[in-house]
Amino acid sequence: MELTEIFGSNVFNDKVMRERLPKQVYQIMRETIEKDKPLRPDIADVVANAMKDWAIEKGATHYTHWFQPLTGVTAEKHDSFISQTSEGGILLEFSGKQLIQGEPDASSFPSGGLRSTFEARGYTVWDCTSPAFLKTDEAGNVTLTIPTAFYSYNGEALDKKTPLLRSMKAVSKQALRVLRALGNTTSQRVTSTVGPEQEYFLVDKNMYLKRIDLILTGRTLFGSPAPKGQELEDQYFGSIKDRVSKYMNELNRELWKMGITAKTQHNEVAPSQYEMAPIFSTTNIAADHNQLVMETMQKVALRNGLVCLLHEKPYAGINGSGKHCNWSLSTDDGINLLEPGHTPHDNLQFLLFISALIKAVDTHADILRATCAHAGNDHRLGANEAPPAIMSIFMGDELTEILEKLAKGERVSKKGVQYMNVGVDTLPAIPKDNTDRNRTSPFAFTGNKFEFRTVGSSQSISGPNVTLNTIVAEALDEIATRLEKAEDINQEAASIIKEIYQKHSRVIFNGNNYSEEWVQEAARRGLPNITNSVDALKAFVTDKSLNLFEKYGVLSHKELHSRFEIYMETYSKEINIEGNTAVYMTKRLFLPAVMEYVTFLSDSIYKARAISIDSYTQEELLKKINDLLTSAYKNLKRLEMALEEAQTISDTVKKAEKYRDDVLTAMQALRKDIDALETYIPEDKWPVPTYKDLLFKL
Ligand code: ADP
Ligand code: MG
């Protein structure tokens, strides 16, 4: 099949709807999708029927309401289309009701106390702004998959999609107010857009299956560095190996079929690390698609004798994986609000939206940090390759200079052209091509969008985008309120830009974010530097945060509290699994292997002495190994004790703190000994594949 035929072939998209729905129904569907209107029940039956016929023609036997519970992964329960006739035969059926709403038993999904046990029901409701599609597997099973929002009997959000849709609405409303105040009468909607770049590792499946830590925790809990790391810088953008290229091609095809615009692929910095980026789309669809990307990456890998690792830090000592969320705002008539324009008016609008971002990120740096907080990402933030835990904005020198001068009321000049300092006629043409790329910034302006780099590779992009949309909605709300009251719009807009810069420019940093000087400079500027998830998550439940999310109708106090509970619990659970796995591997794999070698060395010393030859080497080795073994055993005991203590704590926050302070540190101490032991034990006696095997044998 041609690529153009493959693309979207498994999507019940606009083209299919136009072909298969009666004209009137199609029109109503379009309006429902575009204008965010409630779906009319009388057309649901017609749509469901068309959807069913289309799916069955393509081999589907089942349908599923696909949703995104707070586990961060997706959930689906499959029902076949069959129903029984009175004659005992079967009929293939799919009603409007079945399309619109499902009632999965929700009791096994995390609710953070939102759902009392007597009301276990949850509701999945079709999100018709994200098209239904067919999921296929290797065996040829085809399932009609309907993207849905998931909430409780009382209407509380139990998922990641509901608040995302609410936040998109909030930012659209406030952005439109600003546009109207500036005289725009044509745009009807503003959509937040996202293009998430997905980083991942591949590892040979046979190697993977011998690493219990990779299987159970997604990362290596032990492993001394391979003789070679990423120092030669020979992997990034390097030529793609055949085995990997075969994988990428198969992955692309699967994604294209589901209408996912897989576009860019390349080798990443670390050995065996890669990246895939789609073309950006509306946040809602981008979030659904990114879930499918992660799922498909893993499935296709298995088919190719590979395993795809999405963990933020599968290997110590080399780069981890992130998910760069490129974010912008666009109007329905095609204006990118973060793109500098040609006219002074366009530039005023551009600078107002940029100012909104500056204000939002500075005011809510703590919440942005919280949305990326989970155990896996702690290994990455602040380590040497990733953005630091300090939120700051890279603006580029030219744009910073313009803002700086506007704030000081100075003349802005460019290439000898002088501009006055007030009013709309006076704004300079802003450089469109911002090729200046700072790779170290957590939040970088890249010419016509911001790139939020703190997001972890394994996490759903919903949370970070909910936060971005909401904090920007708040800033735009305040800007709109001022503009709406202003007598002279241009004068007021200029004052807003000036005041925001004066108040919030501390968040702008164009230098090297990895440097120690920045850490100190940021502290002087009063920017928060929250180095671990447990502290970071606390920012969700401050009054500032609770009021923000409630004010814009994104998450109620109760919903936000429940999320906080769930994320904090998940942190503890994940570290608990890691701790248990470390204990298991040490006791059952590493200690026995080391003791065997100790016995071998002892025997060798005995035998050497018996025939009166020098046993110096054996004795030296034995002593070193034995010291490490003793230390490892002590650290094992320490870890076991820390785990036991942590497990008995019931307070969610105290428990997480215990895992962070005692369990993790004990794990690190144990790892140090085991990794040192690894370097002494013969390769064929070491019970698990080493870093060299995992990273360089693809
Ligand atoms: P990089 O140099 O970082 O690779 P690219 O220009 O290739 O940057 O874009 C990276 C991602 O940003 C892609 O997914 C792209 O579709 C996305 N992107 C581009 N424009 C926008 C926009 N207006 N809104 C959101 N994402 C965008
Ligand atoms: Mg990028």
PDB file of N, CA and C in Angstrom, residues 16 29 46 64 93 100 144 161 210 441-442 545 559 589 629 662 693:
ATOM      1  N   VAL A  16     -14.053   9.592   6.431  1.00  0.00           N
ATOM      2  CA  VAL A  16     -14.941   8.423   6.552  1.00  0.00           C
ATOM      3  C   VAL A  16     -16.341   8.870   6.977  1.00  0.00           C
ATOM      4  N   MET A  29     -22.393  16.355  13.458  1.00  0.00           N
ATOM      5  CA  MET A  29     -21.169  15.811  14.078  1.00  0.00           C
ATOM      6  C   MET A  29     -20.035  16.832  14.004  1.00  0.00           C
ATOM      7  N   VAL A  46     -27.139   6.703  14.738  1.00  0.00           N
ATOM      8  CA  VAL A  46     -26.727   6.712  13.332  1.00  0.00           C
ATOM      9  C   VAL A  46     -25.197   6.622  13.231  1.00  0.00           C
ATOM     10  N   THR A  64     -14.152  -1.156  22.179  1.00  0.00           N
ATOM     11  CA  THR A  64     -13.740  -0.851  23.550  1.00  0.00           C
ATOM     12  C   THR A  64     -13.789   0.639  23.819  1.00  0.00           C
ATOM     13  N   GLU A  93     -24.366  -5.796  16.696  1.00  0.00           N
ATOM     14  CA  GLU A  93     -25.038  -4.573  17.133  1.00  0.00           C
ATOM     15  C   GLU A  93     -24.079  -3.610  17.806  1.00  0.00           C
ATOM     16  N   ILE A 100     -21.741   6.150  23.238  1.00  0.00           N
ATOM     17  CA  ILE A 100     -21.582   7.348  24.061  1.00  0.00           C
ATOM     18  C   ILE A 100     -21.084   7.037  25.456  1.00  0.00           C
ATOM     19  N   LEU A 144     -12.466  -1.930  17.555  1.00  0.00           N
ATOM     20  CA  LEU A 144     -12.885  -0.537  17.399  1.00  0.00           C
ATOM     21  C   LEU A 144     -12.638   0.169  18.732  1.00  0.00           C
ATOM     22  N   LYS A 161      -7.810  12.615  30.882  1.00  0.00           N
ATOM     23  CA  LYS A 161      -8.388  13.331  29.746  1.00  0.00           C
ATOM     24  C   LYS A 161      -9.348  14.445  30.176  1.00  0.00           C
ATOM     25  N   LYS A 210      16.886 -11.541  31.106  1.00  0.00           N
ATOM     26  CA  LYS A 210      17.779 -11.973  32.184  1.00  0.00           C
ATOM     27  C   LYS A 210      17.980 -10.887  33.229  1.00  0.00           C
ATOM     28  N   SER A 441      17.866  24.316  28.631  1.00  0.00           N
ATOM     29  CA  SER A 441      16.771  24.981  29.336  1.00  0.00           C
ATOM     30  C   SER A 441      15.556  24.072  29.492  1.00  0.00           C
ATOM     31  N   PRO A 442      14.904  24.135  30.645  1.00  0.00           N
ATOM     32  CA  PRO A 442      13.696  23.316  30.826  1.00  0.00           C
ATOM     33  C   PRO A 442      12.504  23.848  30.038  1.00  0.00           C
ATOM     34  N   SER A 545      -2.307  26.688  44.352  1.00  0.00           N
ATOM     35  CA  SER A 545      -2.604  25.695  43.325  1.00  0.00           C
ATOM     36  C   SER A 545      -4.075  25.284  43.348  1.00  0.00           C
ATOM     37  N   GLU A 559     -10.726  16.871  43.648  1.00  0.00           N
ATOM     38  CA  GLU A 559     -10.050  16.134  42.570  1.00  0.00           C
ATOM     39  C   GLU A 559      -8.532  16.299  42.649  1.00  0.00           C
ATOM     40  N   LEU A 589      20.922 -13.674  43.558  1.00  0.00           N
ATOM     41  CA  LEU A 589      21.798 -13.723  42.388  1.00  0.00           C
ATOM     42  C   LEU A 589      23.229 -13.317  42.712  1.00  0.00           C
ATOM     43  N   LEU A 629      32.087  -7.774  49.907  1.00  0.00           N
ATOM     44  CA  LEU A 629      30.987  -8.695  50.225  1.00  0.00           C
ATOM     45  C   LEU A 629      30.412  -8.365  51.602  1.00  0.00           C
ATOM     46  N   ASP A 662      15.417   6.990  53.261  1.00  0.00           N
ATOM     47  CA  ASP A 662      16.105   5.803  53.774  1.00  0.00           C
ATOM     48  C   ASP A 662      16.215   4.674  52.751  1.00  0.00           C
ATOM     49  N   ASP A 693      26.746  -5.541  27.541  1.00  0.00           N
ATOM     50  CA  ASP A 693      25.826  -6.417  26.791  1.00  0.00           C
ATOM     51  C   ASP A 693      24.514  -5.709  26.466  1.00  0.00           C
TER      52      ASP A 693
END
